[in-house]
Amino acid sequence: MRTDLCDLLGIDVPIVGFSPSEQVVAAISRAGGLGVLGCVRFNDGDELDRVLTWLDSEVGGRPYGVDVVMPGRVPTEGTPADLGKLIPDGHRDFVERTLLRLGVPPLGVDEPRRAGVLGWLHSVARTHVDVALTHRPRLIANALGPPPPDVIARAHAHGLAVAALAGRADHARSHLAGGVDIVVAQGYEAGGHTGEIASMVLVPEVVDAVGADVPVLAAGGIGSGRQIAAALALGARGVWMGSVWLGTAEYQTTEALRQALLDARSSDTVRTRIYTGKPARLLRNRWTEAWADESAPSPLPMPLQNLLVSGAHDRLMESGDPTVVPMPVGQIVGRMNEVRPVAAVLADLVTEADETLARLGKMA
Amino acid sequence: MRTDLCDLLGIDVPIVGFSPSEQVVAAISRAGGLGVLGCVRFNDGDELDRVLTWLDSEVGGRPYGVDVVMPGRVPTEGTPADLGKLIPDGHRDFVERTLLRLGVPPLGVDEPRRAGVLGWLHSVARTHVDVALTHRPRLIANALGPPPPDVIARAHAHGLAVAALAGRADHARSHLAGGVDIVVAQGYEAGGHTGEIASMVLVPEVVDAVGADVPVLAAGGIGSGRQIAAALALGARGVWMGSVWLGTAEYQTTEALRQALLDARSSDTVRTRIYTGKPARLLRNRWTEAWADESAPSPLPMPLQNLLVSGAHDRLMESGDPTVVPMPVGQIVGRMNEVRPVAAVLADLVTEADETLARLGKMA
């Protein structure tokens, strides 16, 4: 199973794997796919620099990518302290009351506290770009909206391919007009920020919108070789997978999250604005249900909502309770029922995709 | 492109086409697929009897099916007059105010008025079954919930295959335990009553849940041969298509609806309870937006909601205004951009599916 995407990116199989974990990214790239590191969690450019240095040394010369979040509309800029003043007291009270009601303890004195994710501020995202360009990524992807023209120009000057996620055909056309090289058509079923059009409809729509010269990756709902073959049937030249790697041995996380992911069925996710202020698909649990209650306040706009809940996220994650973990994940979570190494997952994807392609060929 | 579904149902291509229009159903069956008549619109068994008599004579000996709506939970029974007493005045006022605000005129004195759809009452649905069994359908499908055991037994005694729609793997397992022969895995992107899990995730999940002996049809988002090939990649033995036939020459409708369907993009639908009381995907327009407003009342449970809005539906449909037509349709509406005969649509589906299967076979 090769497509022209393999030649474009220098990979063996047309599988692009997104993860916030550098261990997962390295393992995907070493196994012949393209690992893409999610950078939004790095508020500090120096930390990203250290991680990319590690990645450069760990991928064994194989290509990898970085994923930066540069929203089409620039959210309010500022430090966590300044931005915090824009959060209404009623929202803070709701968060505190809810944590109490859910039985989530405060953090211990020694437990680290995060400042909230600022990676979707343009200032921070541009730091990610600056840092990434001092390393050796093969691809830079923008997860939200069209990449700024100067970022595309700089990436191209450094010989990088530029990808952008699209949840609608018109978004894909804008990306193309802006100079993007690869469009990731991400369907409703995907984890994290996602639109309303499901992959079955979205992928061929985007493929036809951008034309045969632009490779489209299918994202959303993909976790098996049959689904990769389906994506290729729809006209994609490869797939972009995110959720599935959360279930791999290389993904280091808490026991509670591991258990929650193993337990969840495909119906146990919800698309909601409570994580960042923009619609994103999360595990459905007691925390998301609390926000779905009629008495809950409306989520704040990006970036305020994540600043509001970031302290709660730390507490929810440290609580050890699988029924409250705050976690972006797609509907494919229903199939994540076993913890395995990245290389084994990837090998099975390729084997099943090849078998499926052969089966389909016989039906022609 | 043949699968074992073709042998089971006596059809040439594994394409099952649902339509409320007997003209469309006859054309699909004559062209080598299986046309399935939606019966929910027939409040009167005699009318269904006349239509099935016509269909028996028009399909030229080819098989067809009927689709009956027997919800898992039996809604309140009663006549339109009795049930109407359960509708709050505030809801009636909202409907009247909204029609006025949208500029929708009252019906003329000569225009026919419908009583509201009662086909999802078990009493009416059983009449549909009784009438259908006096004709020559090859398949009986239940569109909502598991078919009642006695209906399955009677259908089997008459030599009919029984299909049931499933939006989750556990629903599919219940159908199987109840004796259903064919499961229709219907994804989020589908028109009409639909669940939350998208086809890319749902289809393989249902295929694996029911096992290799039970044919699964993929429904939701399918309108091209590439999508049929994708459904086959996911393990389906065929497809169930509904929305696409609304754009055919055989589907007799108003100019306003025709225009609305041609104009709509894939993002112009919404999943809402305003049509029947259960979540169903409709064209998004000024009517659906009015119900999405904060000031709108919550939709009533089935069957009251449709009784509430049935008079409004008549007025909206007769208004001649494409921006208010009340219409169940799937996200594939974005691709319905040309009015063509059923036979031409079906021929193109088969050609593109075969080309896609051949293309995929070469990638193995």
XYZ file of C-alpha atoms in Angstrom:
728
model
C 0.000 0.000 0.000
C 1.896 2.994 -1.320
C 0.579 6.295 -2.643
C 2.317 9.401 -3.949
C 2.147 10.759 -0.400
C 4.891 8.286 0.470
C 7.196 9.870 -2.099
C 6.243 13.408 -1.077
C 7.020 12.811 2.605
C 9.675 10.093 2.326
C 7.655 7.499 4.238
C 6.921 3.798 3.652
C 3.164 3.773 4.276
C 0.667 6.626 3.858
C -0.148 6.812 7.542
C 0.358 10.096 9.379
C 0.078 9.789 13.136
C -0.616 12.820 15.305
C 0.293 12.730 18.985
C 1.137 15.165 21.772
C 3.674 12.552 22.913
C 7.189 12.619 21.465
C 7.615 8.924 22.358
C 4.625 8.036 20.179
C 5.758 10.343 17.372
C 9.221 8.807 17.298
C 7.786 5.283 17.247
C 5.426 6.074 14.356
C 8.214 7.571 12.262
C 10.596 4.712 13.035
C 7.879 2.236 11.956
C 7.536 3.824 8.503
C 4.704 6.314 8.980
C 4.997 10.033 9.663
C 4.768 10.941 13.335
C 3.495 14.489 13.905
C 4.088 16.173 17.258
C 1.235 18.267 18.636
C 2.842 21.488 19.891
C -0.121 23.233 21.505
C 0.827 21.978 24.966
C 4.154 23.819 24.934
C 3.631 27.227 26.530
C 7.419 27.458 26.734
C 9.466 27.506 23.516
C 12.555 26.153 25.288
C 10.688 23.009 26.299
C 9.606 22.434 22.690
C 13.211 22.986 21.631
C 14.421 20.256 24.000
C 11.718 17.841 22.838
C 12.502 18.405 19.152
C 16.209 17.908 19.846
C 15.324 14.569 21.424
C 13.067 13.743 18.459
C 15.788 14.580 15.917
C 18.008 12.025 17.607
C 15.328 9.354 18.137
C 13.722 9.056 14.709
C 16.818 7.468 13.207
C 16.832 9.784 10.231
C 13.169 9.147 9.403
C 10.926 12.153 8.715
C 8.523 13.584 11.272
C 6.213 16.584 11.463
C 4.960 19.236 13.860
C 1.400 20.380 14.416
C 0.831 23.992 15.447
C -2.515 25.592 16.242
C -2.961 28.936 14.513
C -6.710 29.703 14.563
C -8.129 31.600 11.603
C -9.494 34.243 13.965
C -6.880 35.420 16.418
C -8.134 35.017 19.994
C -7.415 37.640 22.629
C -3.694 37.791 23.357
C -2.232 38.126 26.820
C -0.580 36.399 29.756
C -2.560 33.892 31.833
C -2.846 36.494 34.600
C -4.190 39.238 32.299
C -6.541 36.905 30.476
C -7.718 35.457 33.773
C -9.313 38.802 34.638
C -11.733 38.274 31.741
C -13.189 35.104 33.300
C -16.512 35.723 35.113
C -16.710 34.714 38.782
C -19.845 32.679 38.086
C -17.841 30.417 35.798
C -15.111 29.933 38.408
C -17.754 29.141 41.032
C -19.382 26.557 38.746
C -16.043 24.800 38.207
C -15.289 24.681 41.940
C -18.781 23.498 42.859
C -18.684 20.819 40.181
C -15.320 19.456 41.279
C -16.612 19.274 44.849
C -19.783 17.500 43.735
C -17.806 15.002 41.628
C -15.559 14.221 44.595
C -12.390 15.492 42.932
C -9.748 16.412 45.550
C -7.468 19.472 45.361
C -3.915 18.900 44.119
C -1.281 17.924 46.668
C 1.337 20.569 47.462
C 3.960 18.752 45.400
C 1.864 18.150 42.307
C 2.731 20.309 39.285
C 0.210 22.913 38.158
C -0.249 23.894 34.540
C -0.961 27.472 33.517
C -3.548 26.471 30.936
C -2.908 25.959 27.261
C -1.801 29.108 25.428
C -0.549 27.362 22.313
C -3.513 28.635 20.313
C -2.491 32.258 20.808
C -0.770 33.433 17.644
C 2.191 34.753 19.616
C 2.812 31.343 21.168
C 2.076 29.428 17.938
C 4.638 31.571 16.116
C 7.215 30.687 18.751
C 6.447 27.037 17.964
C 7.093 27.719 14.277
C 10.338 29.588 15.038
C 11.600 26.761 17.209
C 10.492 24.009 14.799
C 12.360 25.620 11.904
C 15.633 25.249 13.824
C 15.052 21.469 13.817
C 14.419 18.900 11.067
C 10.676 18.373 10.613
C 9.483 17.362 7.129
C 5.967 18.732 7.602
C 4.257 21.521 9.457
C 0.502 21.221 9.977
C -2.013 23.796 11.157
C -4.797 22.250 13.170
C -7.263 25.149 13.158
C -7.883 27.496 10.249
C -5.643 28.540 7.349
C -1.909 28.842 8.114
C -0.727 32.491 7.978
C 0.895 33.313 4.586
C 4.288 34.194 6.091
C 4.398 30.864 7.954
C 3.700 29.014 4.696
C 6.423 31.016 2.944
C 8.980 30.343 5.678
C 8.115 26.634 5.799
C 8.514 26.359 2.036
C 11.817 28.231 2.170
C 13.009 25.594 4.643
C 11.831 22.784 2.321
C 8.929 21.705 4.536
C 5.545 20.577 3.269
C 2.591 22.445 4.775
C -0.640 20.712 5.754
C -3.861 22.156 7.130
C -6.969 20.582 8.591
C -10.319 21.233 6.937
C -13.801 20.338 8.144
C -15.532 21.727 5.051
C -14.784 21.850 1.333
C -14.659 25.664 1.325
C -12.012 25.611 4.061
C -9.977 23.251 1.888
C -10.260 25.615 -1.069
C -9.017 28.520 1.093
C -6.075 26.461 2.285
C -5.193 25.661 -1.303
C -5.425 29.308 -2.350
C -3.082 30.159 0.531
C -0.400 27.736 -0.690
C -0.993 24.674 1.497
C 0.500 21.450 0.056
C -1.609 18.786 1.807
C -5.182 19.015 3.070
C -6.336 16.926 6.020
C -10.092 16.363 5.641
C -11.212 15.825 9.199
C -14.690 14.444 9.802
C -17.186 14.846 12.612
C -16.136 11.558 14.233
C -12.618 12.840 14.997
C -11.299 13.664 18.444
C -10.415 17.190 19.480
C -11.477 20.228 17.463
C -13.794 19.023 14.744
C -16.620 20.071 12.432
C -20.040 18.617 11.708
C -19.589 16.821 8.380
C -18.764 13.133 8.707
C -15.801 11.561 6.909
C -17.904 9.521 4.445
C -19.277 12.773 3.003
C -16.390 15.132 3.716
C -13.450 13.236 2.230
C -14.674 12.915 -1.388
C -16.032 16.455 -1.195
C -12.606 17.813 -0.226
C -10.818 15.570 -2.747
C -12.965 16.972 -5.549
C -12.655 20.541 -4.243
C -8.842 20.601 -4.292
C -8.309 18.535 -7.455
C -6.029 15.654 -8.282
C -2.744 17.525 -7.732
C -3.261 18.061 -4.011
C -2.998 15.053 -1.697
C -5.837 14.752 0.808
C -5.495 12.821 4.045
C -8.631 11.398 5.641
C -8.933 12.045 9.367
C -11.644 11.109 11.825
C -12.821 7.652 12.767
C -9.841 5.722 11.422
C -8.355 2.948 13.518
C -8.180 -0.135 11.304
C -6.873 -1.226 7.931
C -10.429 -1.533 6.591
C -10.947 2.119 7.417
C -7.685 3.048 5.677
C -8.888 1.173 2.581
C -12.226 3.023 2.840
C -10.355 6.334 2.998
C -8.418 5.400 -0.141
C -11.720 4.424 -1.815
C -13.019 7.905 -1.019
C -10.046 9.397 -2.860
C -7.677 10.137 0.036
C -3.959 9.505 -0.610
C -3.416 8.562 3.007
C -4.784 8.874 6.510
C -4.217 11.119 9.517
C -4.816 9.250 12.778
C -4.737 10.672 16.284
C -6.885 8.915 18.859
C -5.583 5.417 18.245
C -2.096 6.226 19.543
C -3.541 7.155 22.951
C -4.030 3.433 23.408
C -0.411 2.474 22.712
C 2.283 1.404 25.160
C 4.431 4.413 24.235
C 1.745 6.891 25.348
C 2.605 7.662 28.950
C -0.408 8.576 31.009
C -2.316 7.897 34.202
C -3.945 4.570 35.025
C -7.304 6.357 35.213
C -7.077 7.681 31.654
C -5.811 4.345 30.368
C -8.803 2.627 31.955
C -11.274 5.228 30.684
C -10.010 4.792 27.117
C -10.191 1.004 27.331
C -13.730 1.116 28.762
C -15.246 3.677 26.384
C -17.578 2.657 23.569
C -17.969 4.584 20.321
C -21.041 6.278 21.797
C -19.071 7.536 24.798
C -17.800 10.773 23.284
C -19.368 14.193 22.970
C -18.629 17.254 20.836
C -18.567 20.257 23.151
C -16.961 23.675 23.660
C -15.973 23.039 27.298
C -12.337 22.104 26.618
C -11.148 25.134 24.641
C -14.133 27.296 23.724
C -14.369 25.783 20.228
C -16.241 22.536 19.459
C -14.027 19.555 20.255
C -14.844 15.887 20.748
C -14.042 14.546 24.232
C -14.666 11.410 26.238
C -18.185 11.686 27.628
C -18.155 11.313 31.396
C -19.341 12.875 34.639
C -17.311 16.040 33.927
C -18.738 16.630 30.440
C -22.236 15.734 31.655
C -21.969 18.374 34.386
C -21.380 20.999 31.689
C -24.317 19.641 29.641
C -26.708 20.293 32.523
C -29.182 23.141 32.088
C -27.745 24.881 35.158
C -24.209 24.991 33.692
C -22.867 28.256 32.235
C -22.079 28.524 28.528
C -18.422 27.833 27.767
C -16.232 30.939 27.307
C -14.543 31.757 23.992
C -11.013 30.541 23.185
C -8.545 30.995 24.947
C -10.483 31.825 28.139
C -12.312 28.500 28.487
C -9.119 26.459 28.722
C -7.620 28.923 31.193
C -10.816 28.549 33.240
C -10.667 24.747 33.320
C -6.909 24.077 33.238
C -6.625 23.856 37.023
C -9.662 21.592 37.039
C -8.066 19.453 34.310
C -5.022 18.910 36.547
C -7.239 17.888 39.451
C -9.488 15.661 37.296
C -6.462 13.939 35.777
C -4.757 13.417 39.140
C -7.928 12.234 40.872
C -7.409 8.646 39.751
C -11.099 8.467 38.804
C -11.669 7.129 35.245
C -15.174 8.660 35.166
C -13.964 12.280 35.169
C -10.799 12.434 33.009
C -10.876 15.396 30.594
C -9.715 13.918 27.295
C -10.090 14.747 23.595
C -10.667 11.522 21.676
C -12.611 10.404 18.602
C -15.439 7.893 18.163
C -12.849 5.248 17.290
C -12.205 5.022 21.048
C -14.764 2.190 21.019
C -12.157 0.041 19.260
C -9.234 0.893 21.554
C -9.482 -2.195 23.740
C -5.894 -3.310 24.178
C -2.597 -1.561 24.955
C 0.022 -2.430 22.323
C 3.271 -0.946 21.006
C 3.004 1.576 18.170
C 4.937 -0.684 15.785
C 2.489 -3.560 16.311
C -0.510 -1.285 15.760
C 1.018 0.109 12.593
C 1.963 -3.320 11.220
C -1.616 -4.554 11.716
C -3.023 -1.462 10.013
C -0.897 -2.134 6.960
C -1.667 -5.860 6.844
C -5.429 -5.346 7.140
C -5.417 -2.497 4.627
C -3.542 -4.651 2.105
C -5.905 -7.583 2.652
C -8.895 -5.294 2.206
C -7.513 -3.765 -0.994
C -6.935 -7.262 -2.382
C -10.478 -8.334 -1.419
C -11.945 -5.267 -3.113
C -9.855 -5.800 -6.221
C -11.447 -9.234 -6.629
C -14.942 -7.660 -6.536
C -14.260 -5.351 -9.491
C -19.842 -5.537 -8.265
C -21.848 -8.387 -6.768
C -22.073 -9.577 -3.173
C -24.046 -12.357 -1.517
C -26.745 -9.756 -0.844
C -27.586 -9.931 -4.553
C -28.344 -13.645 -4.252
C -30.269 -13.206 -1.018
C -32.553 -10.537 -2.454
C -32.533 -11.494 -6.135
C -31.007 -8.211 -7.302
C -28.231 -7.345 -9.770
C -26.288 -4.802 -7.691
C -26.078 -4.510 -3.892
C -27.843 -1.157 -3.780
C -30.984 -0.790 -1.709
C -32.844 2.452 -2.314
C -35.319 3.795 0.217
C -37.971 6.263 -0.896
C -41.416 7.423 0.179
C -42.203 7.622 -3.566
C -43.522 4.535 -5.345
C -42.299 5.957 -8.683
C -38.737 6.064 -7.343
C -39.032 2.615 -5.754
C -40.278 1.061 -9.005
C -37.458 2.691 -10.986
C -34.772 1.463 -8.567
C -36.064 -2.111 -8.693
C -36.398 -2.056 -12.480
C -32.786 -0.824 -12.733
C -31.421 -3.788 -10.788
C -31.348 -2.514 -7.203
C -33.923 -3.067 -4.492
C -36.422 -0.232 -4.139
C -37.905 0.018 -0.646
C -41.130 1.950 -0.107
C -41.331 4.066 3.038
C -44.799 3.390 4.500
C -44.864 5.835 7.406
C -46.777 8.414 5.367
C -49.781 6.114 4.907
C -52.228 6.820 7.717
C -54.783 4.857 5.673
C -54.168 1.166 4.973
C -56.328 1.252 1.850
C -54.089 3.871 0.262
C -51.022 1.714 0.937
C -52.889 -1.227 -0.567
C -53.532 0.712 -3.785
C -49.909 1.844 -3.999
C -48.536 -1.665 -3.474
C -50.919 -3.001 -6.128
C -49.486 -0.413 -8.519
C -45.943 -1.343 -7.465
C -46.576 -5.071 -8.008
C -47.526 -4.270 -11.587
C -44.749 -1.722 -12.245
C -41.621 -3.524 -11.062
C -41.775 -6.010 -13.913
C -41.315 -8.997 -11.666
C -38.261 -7.499 -9.931
C -38.122 -7.580 -6.113
C -38.927 -4.597 -3.926
C -39.269 -3.946 -0.209
C -41.341 -2.023 2.306
C -40.118 0.073 5.232
C -42.343 0.283 8.310
C -41.640 2.327 11.429
C -42.163 0.346 14.621
C -40.344 2.245 17.390
C -38.759 0.176 20.160
C -40.730 2.102 22.754
C -44.399 2.344 21.835
C -45.515 5.969 21.745
C -48.882 7.052 23.091
C -51.670 5.601 20.928
C -54.750 7.512 19.860
C -56.513 9.427 17.120
C -55.135 12.785 15.954
C -57.994 14.492 17.841
C -57.302 12.703 21.135
C -53.536 13.100 20.874
C -53.971 16.744 19.925
C -55.314 17.456 23.416
C -51.884 16.577 24.803
C -50.191 19.412 22.892
C -49.558 22.510 25.077
C -51.034 25.812 23.867
C -47.620 27.472 24.144
C -46.272 25.119 21.495
C -49.181 25.847 19.163
C -48.676 29.580 19.688
C -44.968 29.297 18.873
C -45.729 27.500 15.606
C -48.302 30.117 14.546
C -46.054 33.043 15.502
C -43.114 31.507 13.675
C -45.070 30.914 10.459
C -46.246 34.519 10.573
C -42.729 35.794 11.155
C -41.341 33.653 8.290
C -44.019 35.038 5.935
C -45.648 31.655 5.353
C -49.277 32.097 4.183
C -52.201 29.941 5.357
C -53.335 27.169 3.007
C -55.899 28.034 0.334
C -59.365 26.594 0.825
C -58.815 23.958 -1.858
C -55.413 22.778 -0.693
C -55.355 19.323 0.964
C -54.570 19.136 4.668
C -52.732 16.224 6.194
C -53.617 14.870 9.625
C -50.008 14.444 10.685
C -47.985 11.274 10.403
C -49.301 8.420 12.544
C -47.324 5.675 10.838
C -45.049 5.347 13.868
C -47.915 4.276 16.123
C -47.748 0.513 16.509
C -51.421 0.153 15.567
C -50.843 1.919 12.241
C -47.489 0.218 11.585
C -49.147 -3.177 12.080
C -51.751 -2.230 9.496
C -48.848 -1.533 7.131
C -47.459 -5.001 7.821
C -50.879 -6.625 7.324
C -51.388 -4.856 4.011
C -47.823 -5.486 2.785
C -48.138 -9.228 3.394
C -51.032 -9.370 0.923
C -48.629 -8.098 -1.776
C -45.270 -9.321 -3.080
C -42.439 -7.496 -1.255
C -39.137 -9.384 -0.884
C -38.023 -7.450 2.203
C -39.593 -5.749 5.172
C -37.449 -3.229 7.040
C -38.013 -1.582 10.400
C -36.661 1.940 10.520
C -36.708 2.543 14.278
C -35.923 -0.047 16.914
C -36.171 -3.860 16.846
C -39.047 -5.343 14.817
C -41.636 -7.032 17.072
C -41.103 -10.842 17.267
C -44.511 -11.688 15.782
C -43.847 -9.409 12.793
C -40.529 -11.168 12.174
C -42.238 -14.568 12.427
C -45.013 -13.586 10.025
C -42.561 -12.073 7.537
C -40.449 -15.227 7.603
C -43.554 -17.404 7.169
C -44.283 -15.389 4.010
C -40.708 -15.902 2.775
C -39.652 -12.277 3.301
C -36.257 -11.159 4.525
C -36.348 -8.831 7.541
C -34.024 -5.844 7.899
C -33.659 -3.372 10.741
C -31.773 -0.103 11.074
C -29.129 0.230 13.787
C -27.231 3.297 14.929
C -25.138 1.414 17.489
C -23.506 -2.006 17.678
C -25.634 -3.044 20.652
C -28.804 -2.276 18.688
C -27.500 -4.512 15.902
C -26.882 -7.331 18.381
C -30.473 -7.011 19.691
C -31.822 -7.137 16.148
C -29.838 -10.288 15.499
C -31.048 -11.925 18.710
C -34.605 -11.127 17.617
C -34.210 -12.923 14.285
C -33.464 -10.066 11.872
C -31.787 -11.207 8.614
C -30.103 -7.989 7.469
C -28.785 -5.091 9.556
C -28.677 -1.575 8.144
C -25.868 0.305 9.937
C -26.976 3.897 9.650
C -24.470 6.610 10.491
C -24.806 10.130 11.857
C -24.599 11.677 8.377
C -27.876 10.057 7.265
C -31.124 11.895 6.660
C -34.178 11.349 8.838
C -33.990 9.542 12.180
C -30.357 8.929 12.939
C -27.867 8.349 15.753
C -24.577 9.992 16.685
C -21.949 7.531 15.443
C -20.649 8.276 11.959
C -20.543 5.626 9.220
C -16.735 5.318 9.165
C -16.821 4.086 12.767
C -20.264 2.488 12.879
C -20.154 0.186 9.849
C -17.144 -1.975 10.816
C -18.332 -1.979 14.422
C -21.718 -3.399 13.377
C -20.123 -5.819 10.889
C -17.950 -7.261 13.660
C -20.828 -7.282 16.167
C -23.139 -9.406 13.998
C -20.531 -11.705 12.473
C -19.853 -12.879 8.957
C -23.180 -14.697 8.471
C -25.314 -11.563 8.669
C -25.190 -9.084 5.787
C -24.768 -5.467 6.839
C -25.819 -2.567 4.633
C -24.073 0.772 5.105
C -26.404 3.746 5.276
C -25.675 7.417 5.752
C -23.642 9.699 3.533
C -23.619 7.491 0.444
C -24.241 9.064 -2.939
C -21.389 7.977 -5.199
C -19.619 4.849 -6.366
C -16.516 5.784 -4.353
C -18.676 5.786 -1.240
C -20.139 2.403 -2.148
C -16.597 1.041 -2.516
C -15.723 2.588 0.860
C -18.748 0.868 2.423
C -17.591 -2.452 0.982
C -14.089 -1.772 2.347
C -15.637 -1.303 5.791
C -17.185 -4.761 5.513
C -20.705 -3.921 4.330
C -22.248 -6.283 1.731
C -24.169 -3.446 0.162
C -25.552 0.014 0.723
C -28.857 1.557 1.779
C -29.378 4.959 0.159
C -32.236 7.357 0.756
C -31.468 11.034 0.238
C -30.002 10.716 -3.241
C -33.326 9.660 -4.797
C -34.910 12.944 -3.683
C -32.878 14.524 -6.461
C -34.155 12.250 -9.231
C -36.627 13.015 -11.982
C -39.030 10.345 -10.685
C -39.383 12.063 -7.307
C -42.416 14.301 -7.699
C -42.258 17.347 -5.504
C -42.595 21.116 -5.380
C -40.285 23.503 -7.214
C -39.320 25.012 -3.857
C -38.103 21.711 -2.427
C -36.337 20.836 -5.669
C -34.496 24.164 -5.516
C -33.675 23.829 -1.821
C -32.133 20.387 -2.410
C -30.099 21.622 -5.376
C -28.835 24.654 -3.425
C -27.924 22.917 -0.159
C -24.317 22.195 0.786
C -23.242 19.311 3.013
C -23.145 21.730 5.943
C -26.770 22.747 5.385
C -28.412 20.029 7.452
C -29.132 19.764 11.153
C -29.991 16.879 13.473
C -32.988 17.943 15.528
C -36.114 16.623 17.277
C -38.485 19.158 15.678
C -39.796 16.870 12.908
C -41.000 13.874 14.928
C -39.839 14.212 18.526
C -36.841 11.925 17.933
C -33.501 13.139 16.528
C -33.712 13.333 12.733
C -31.514 15.096 10.190
C -33.290 17.800 8.154
C -32.385 20.532 5.724
C -31.194 23.478 7.814
C -33.208 26.585 6.948
C -35.206 29.430 8.450
C -37.736 26.970 9.905
C -35.156 24.798 11.698
C -33.250 27.897 12.843
C -36.438 29.268 14.429
C -36.641 26.126 16.577
C -32.943 26.422 17.473
C -33.504 29.856 18.982
C -33.296 30.143 22.758
C -36.884 31.376 22.892
C -38.257 28.263 21.133
C -39.980 25.551 23.174
C -38.441 22.073 23.450
C -39.859 19.645 20.879
C -42.595 17.310 22.170
C -42.144 13.530 22.308
C -43.162 11.271 19.403
C -45.934 11.211 18.109
C -47.052 14.622 19.431
C -44.344 16.735 17.773
C -45.316 15.717 14.246
C -49.001 16.272 14.998
C -48.051 19.738 16.271
C -46.119 20.678 13.124
C -48.002 18.740 10.425
C -50.243 21.681 9.558
C -47.178 23.912 9.494
C -45.413 21.400 7.230
C -48.272 21.672 4.720
C -48.055 25.468 4.786
C -44.236 25.524 4.595
C -44.262 23.092 1.672
C -46.978 25.002 -0.213
C -45.404 28.409 0.446
C -43.134 28.121 -2.581
C -40.248 29.417 -0.448
C -37.114 27.214 -0.703
C -35.763 28.676 2.566
C -38.445 27.092 4.773
C -39.222 23.608 3.366
C -39.353 20.972 6.119
C -37.349 18.062 4.713
C -35.426 15.092 6.109
C -32.206 14.687 4.126
C -28.636 13.550 4.805
C -25.317 15.366 4.501
C -24.942 13.941 0.989
C -27.398 16.659 -0.094
C -24.303 18.738 -0.878
C -23.691 16.458 -3.867
C -27.266 16.505 -5.209
C -26.721 19.165 -7.841
C -28.538 17.853 -10.891
C -31.948 16.252 -11.510
C -31.537 12.935 -13.364
C -33.538 9.747 -13.878
C -33.094 6.991 -11.300
C -31.661 4.593 -13.899
C -28.915 7.068 -14.853
C -27.998 7.676 -11.208
C -27.851 3.958 -10.540
C -25.775 3.224 -13.639
C -23.219 5.871 -12.607
C -23.047 4.495 -9.080
C -22.206 1.053 -10.436
C -19.655 2.331 -12.952
C -17.824 4.479 -10.394
C -17.903 1.730 -7.765
C -16.416 -0.759 -10.229
C -13.710 1.713 -11.286
C -12.877 2.393 -7.650
C -12.675 -1.307 -6.781
C -10.329 -1.865 -9.723
C -8.162 1.117 -8.660
C -7.938 -0.226 -5.098
C -7.112 -3.714 -6.319
C -4.040 -2.319 -8.085
C -2.833 -0.756 -4.806
C -2.781 -4.085 -2.946
